[in-house]
XYZ file of C-alpha atoms in Angstrom:
290
model
C -3.532 10.366 -7.030
C -4.773 7.121 -5.787
C -7.097 4.301 -6.612
C -9.940 2.852 -4.571
C -8.641 -1.072 -4.442
C -6.431 -2.092 -2.191
C -5.058 -4.411 0.372
C -3.571 -4.097 4.041
C -2.533 -5.484 7.095
C -1.136 -4.935 10.489
C -0.320 -6.704 13.447
C 0.449 -5.763 17.196
C 2.058 -8.228 19.583
C 2.363 -8.378 23.464
C 3.093 -11.022 25.987
C -0.165 -11.374 26.668
C -2.043 -11.323 23.121
C -1.844 -10.735 19.443
C -4.098 -8.212 17.214
C -4.135 -8.635 13.441
C -5.959 -5.890 11.614
C -6.705 -6.375 7.633
C -8.502 -3.460 5.529
C -9.709 -4.525 2.144
C -11.276 -1.502 -0.093
C -13.084 -1.595 -3.686
C -14.864 1.094 -5.367
C -17.840 2.754 -4.046
C -19.180 6.728 -4.599
C -18.684 7.157 -0.816
C -16.494 6.120 2.143
C -18.222 3.089 3.642
C -16.619 1.252 6.544
C -17.613 -2.032 7.660
C -16.344 -3.641 11.059
C -16.031 -7.228 11.612
C -14.202 -7.816 15.268
C -14.244 -10.008 18.386
C -17.245 -9.029 20.864
C -14.801 -7.871 23.477
C -13.885 -5.011 20.561
C -17.288 -3.817 20.006
C -16.843 -0.706 21.713
C -14.185 0.513 19.692
C -15.850 0.171 16.415
C -16.916 3.748 16.135
C -13.472 4.743 16.910
C -12.071 2.912 14.384
C -14.390 3.351 11.555
C -13.745 7.193 12.008
C -10.227 6.509 11.787
C -10.314 5.041 8.734
C -12.623 7.362 7.363
C -10.404 10.490 8.462
C -7.444 8.469 6.254
C -9.618 7.578 3.103
C -12.414 9.756 1.675
C -13.728 7.027 -0.972
C -14.176 3.215 -1.393
C -16.180 0.761 0.293
C -13.446 -0.607 3.210
C -14.218 -3.752 5.277
C -12.135 -3.671 8.505
C -11.587 -6.861 10.108
C -9.883 -7.435 13.709
C -8.789 -10.290 14.988
C -7.651 -10.799 18.666
C -5.445 -14.044 19.971
C -4.688 -14.247 23.682
C -1.275 -15.801 24.118
C -1.180 -15.876 27.946
C -2.668 -17.911 30.549
C -5.890 -16.550 31.274
C -6.419 -17.840 34.848
C -4.348 -19.263 37.788
C -4.911 -21.615 40.652
C -5.167 -20.012 44.078
C -4.312 -22.753 47.273
C -5.840 -21.666 50.563
C -3.340 -23.504 52.791
C -5.428 -22.125 55.989
C -8.438 -24.306 54.919
C -6.647 -27.253 54.023
C -5.047 -27.325 57.395
C -8.320 -26.737 58.985
C -9.459 -30.019 57.036
C -6.679 -31.914 58.030
C -6.925 -30.697 61.571
C -10.972 -31.559 61.864
C -10.337 -35.173 59.999
C -7.986 -36.010 62.772
C -10.085 -34.638 65.652
C -12.947 -36.558 64.037
C -10.826 -39.829 63.833
C -9.908 -39.621 67.653
C -13.303 -39.167 68.726
C -14.625 -42.168 66.953
C -11.560 -44.089 68.182
C -9.825 -44.815 64.914
C -6.756 -43.673 65.841
C -4.252 -41.815 63.639
C -5.597 -42.649 59.967
C -3.296 -40.947 56.933
C -4.859 -38.384 55.118
C -4.554 -38.246 51.049
C -3.211 -34.854 49.792
C -5.388 -35.723 46.839
C -8.405 -35.882 49.259
C -7.849 -32.502 50.786
C -6.926 -30.994 47.596
C -10.673 -31.773 46.530
C -12.394 -30.623 49.210
C -14.610 -27.253 48.655
C -12.483 -23.952 48.608
C -8.804 -25.601 48.981
C -8.171 -24.961 45.256
C -9.788 -22.298 43.418
C -9.240 -20.928 39.666
C -9.128 -17.164 39.254
C -9.574 -15.640 35.878
C -6.906 -13.423 34.512
C -8.561 -10.087 33.223
C -6.086 -8.725 30.344
C -5.796 -4.435 30.464
C -8.357 -3.413 28.365
C -6.735 -0.294 27.705
C -3.450 -2.424 26.315
C -5.871 -3.744 24.112
C -6.880 -1.055 22.549
C -3.574 0.545 22.272
C -2.540 -2.704 20.153
C -5.683 -2.627 17.694
C -4.721 1.181 17.221
C -1.379 0.067 16.288
C -2.060 -2.792 14.131
C -4.834 -0.678 12.695
C -1.983 1.951 11.847
C 0.244 -0.509 10.061
C -2.855 -1.809 7.959
C -3.936 1.495 6.831
C -0.215 2.265 6.011
C -0.289 -0.848 3.844
C -3.477 -0.320 2.303
C -2.573 3.525 1.126
C 0.470 2.112 -0.340
C -1.199 -0.293 -2.545
C -3.716 2.691 -3.277
C -0.893 5.105 -4.377
C 0.985 1.970 -6.887
C -2.649 1.731 -8.168
C -3.332 5.135 -8.857
C -0.089 5.699 -10.619
C -0.814 3.078 -13.010
C -4.426 4.606 -13.553
C -2.935 7.895 -14.148
C -0.542 6.496 -16.739
C -3.403 4.754 -18.618
C -5.432 7.861 -18.404
C -2.998 9.933 -19.692
C -2.395 7.475 -22.610
C -6.180 7.845 -23.055
C -6.408 11.318 -23.093
C -3.177 11.682 -25.959
C -5.156 9.470 -27.947
C -8.252 11.626 -27.549
C -6.269 14.449 -28.674
C -4.772 12.972 -31.453
C -8.574 11.962 -32.634
C -9.728 15.845 -32.006
C -6.831 17.181 -34.382
C -8.088 14.747 -37.233
C -11.904 15.437 -36.660
C -10.703 19.449 -36.835
C -9.031 18.752 -39.983
C -12.042 16.868 -41.297
C -14.275 19.872 -40.431
C -12.621 22.489 -42.729
C -12.446 19.933 -45.482
C -16.206 19.187 -45.150
C -17.410 22.816 -45.287
C -15.146 23.697 -48.228
C -16.626 20.616 -50.130
C -20.230 21.635 -49.479
C -19.504 24.898 -50.398
C -18.119 23.711 -53.912
C -21.297 21.770 -54.151
C -23.525 24.174 -53.380
C -21.655 26.661 -55.729
C -22.064 24.313 -58.540
C -25.295 23.830 -58.090
C -25.940 27.766 -57.996
C -24.400 28.081 -61.774
C -26.695 25.265 -62.662
C -29.686 27.235 -61.223
C -28.198 30.351 -62.456
C -28.333 28.879 -66.233
C -32.021 28.273 -65.595
C -32.920 31.661 -64.908
C -33.652 30.706 -61.157
C -32.835 32.866 -57.695
C -29.605 31.316 -56.020
C -30.395 33.423 -52.798
C -31.875 30.338 -51.281
C -29.305 27.921 -51.762
C -26.628 30.900 -50.670
C -28.712 30.701 -47.374
C -28.713 27.195 -46.927
C -24.700 27.229 -47.206
C -25.104 30.214 -44.427
C -26.645 27.616 -42.436
C -24.927 24.451 -42.936
C -21.818 26.222 -41.993
C -23.242 27.393 -38.567
C -24.385 23.709 -38.502
C -21.431 22.245 -39.127
C -19.421 24.587 -37.153
C -18.294 22.714 -33.975
C -15.586 25.263 -32.751
C -16.712 26.031 -29.400
C -17.177 21.928 -28.665
C -13.548 22.049 -29.989
C -12.861 24.957 -27.340
C -14.186 23.134 -24.750
C -13.197 19.944 -25.025
C -9.743 21.143 -25.101
C -10.244 23.144 -21.572
C -11.439 19.618 -20.369
C -8.777 17.713 -21.420
C -6.362 20.715 -19.986
C -8.360 20.400 -16.583
C -7.823 16.575 -16.663
C -3.893 17.061 -16.728
C -3.684 19.383 -14.334
C -5.918 17.084 -11.778
C -3.785 13.955 -12.344
C -0.661 15.463 -10.467
C -2.643 16.524 -7.900
C -2.159 14.818 -4.286
C -5.790 15.254 -3.043
C -8.323 13.200 -3.958
C -9.692 14.065 -7.450
C -11.927 11.141 -8.211
C -15.432 12.656 -8.214
C -14.382 15.963 -10.400
C -12.547 13.255 -13.027
C -15.741 11.918 -13.529
C -17.736 15.128 -13.698
C -14.866 16.150 -16.499
C -15.572 12.605 -17.986
C -18.881 13.451 -18.264
C -18.122 16.864 -19.781
C -15.738 15.227 -22.253
C -18.875 12.829 -23.469
C -21.324 15.521 -23.769
C -18.748 17.730 -26.060
C -17.858 14.700 -28.267
C -21.931 13.788 -28.459
C -22.837 17.057 -29.629
C -19.927 16.897 -32.564
C -21.540 13.531 -33.644
C -24.585 15.272 -33.507
C -22.967 17.943 -36.274
C -21.092 15.465 -38.020
C -21.948 15.537 -42.082
C -19.912 12.971 -43.299
C -19.182 9.560 -42.595
C -15.269 10.351 -42.039
C -15.915 12.477 -39.439
C -18.811 10.462 -37.927
C -16.300 7.471 -37.483
C -13.711 9.452 -35.606
C -16.509 10.881 -33.409
C -17.086 7.291 -32.598
C -13.417 6.370 -31.858
C -13.316 9.548 -29.428
C -16.686 8.409 -27.746
C -15.246 4.782 -27.296
C -11.854 6.655 -25.582
C -14.235 8.961 -23.473
C -15.879 5.923 -22.097
C -12.315 4.354 -21.296
C -11.548 7.365 -19.570
C -14.984 7.219 -17.469
C -14.342 3.691 -16.348
C -10.769 4.372 -15.173
C -11.731 7.852 -13.387
C -14.832 5.687 -11.518
C -11.375 3.961 -10.108
C -10.006 7.021 -8.458
C -10.427 7.976 -4.934
């Protein structure tokens, strides 16, 4: 069981560059991946998004990639042949003008066109992409580990709520039995009074039957038990279970709500209100599960 919230980062380093990848995730009904990175890695976005979606099934995931070049990006090439040609040409020009041998400044020759030129160094794109994949794997592993830890805390919290709901359900079952008995006693007392007046008691007998039928929430208790059993079974599964937990939470709410509509006394109504509050807390936590 995993939460949908977490953070992970990864790093890959070579003599030429460093890649850093960060992933942050929050709750989302689906898997939504947002990529942010340098332009030179824009072509990798579809692949990176696909890899993240293969690893995680739900959540809004913000994927950030940073690329830092650590090697020199260019070099200087010296055209010694061209420099020698310049020097020879200057000497010939000086001789033709009768100037004799004049010293030629090295800086002057170096500044002539083509003697010194810079050549940009092109980094291997395949090595860059391999580094991004390596850093992404580290970031996803870190995020997954955090989501597992958060998921364990969610499981313990939900299990506590389930135990609380089971306790309230037991109290409600006891209240239902007492309600029917108390109502039956009141009906019998009324029947005795009406019989003394010579009135036919059949209508009140029918009312007792109808009340017992309306107050009967045994089916709701049975379905509630089944849903709680399913909840406990799901909580130990390794596969993504968030959507199923949310669906079962809706079913729990439906059964408890039906119980509330059938509650005939304040004590039972109060228990139902507490049960609704617990179910709502279960729903809130289920919405955090992947």
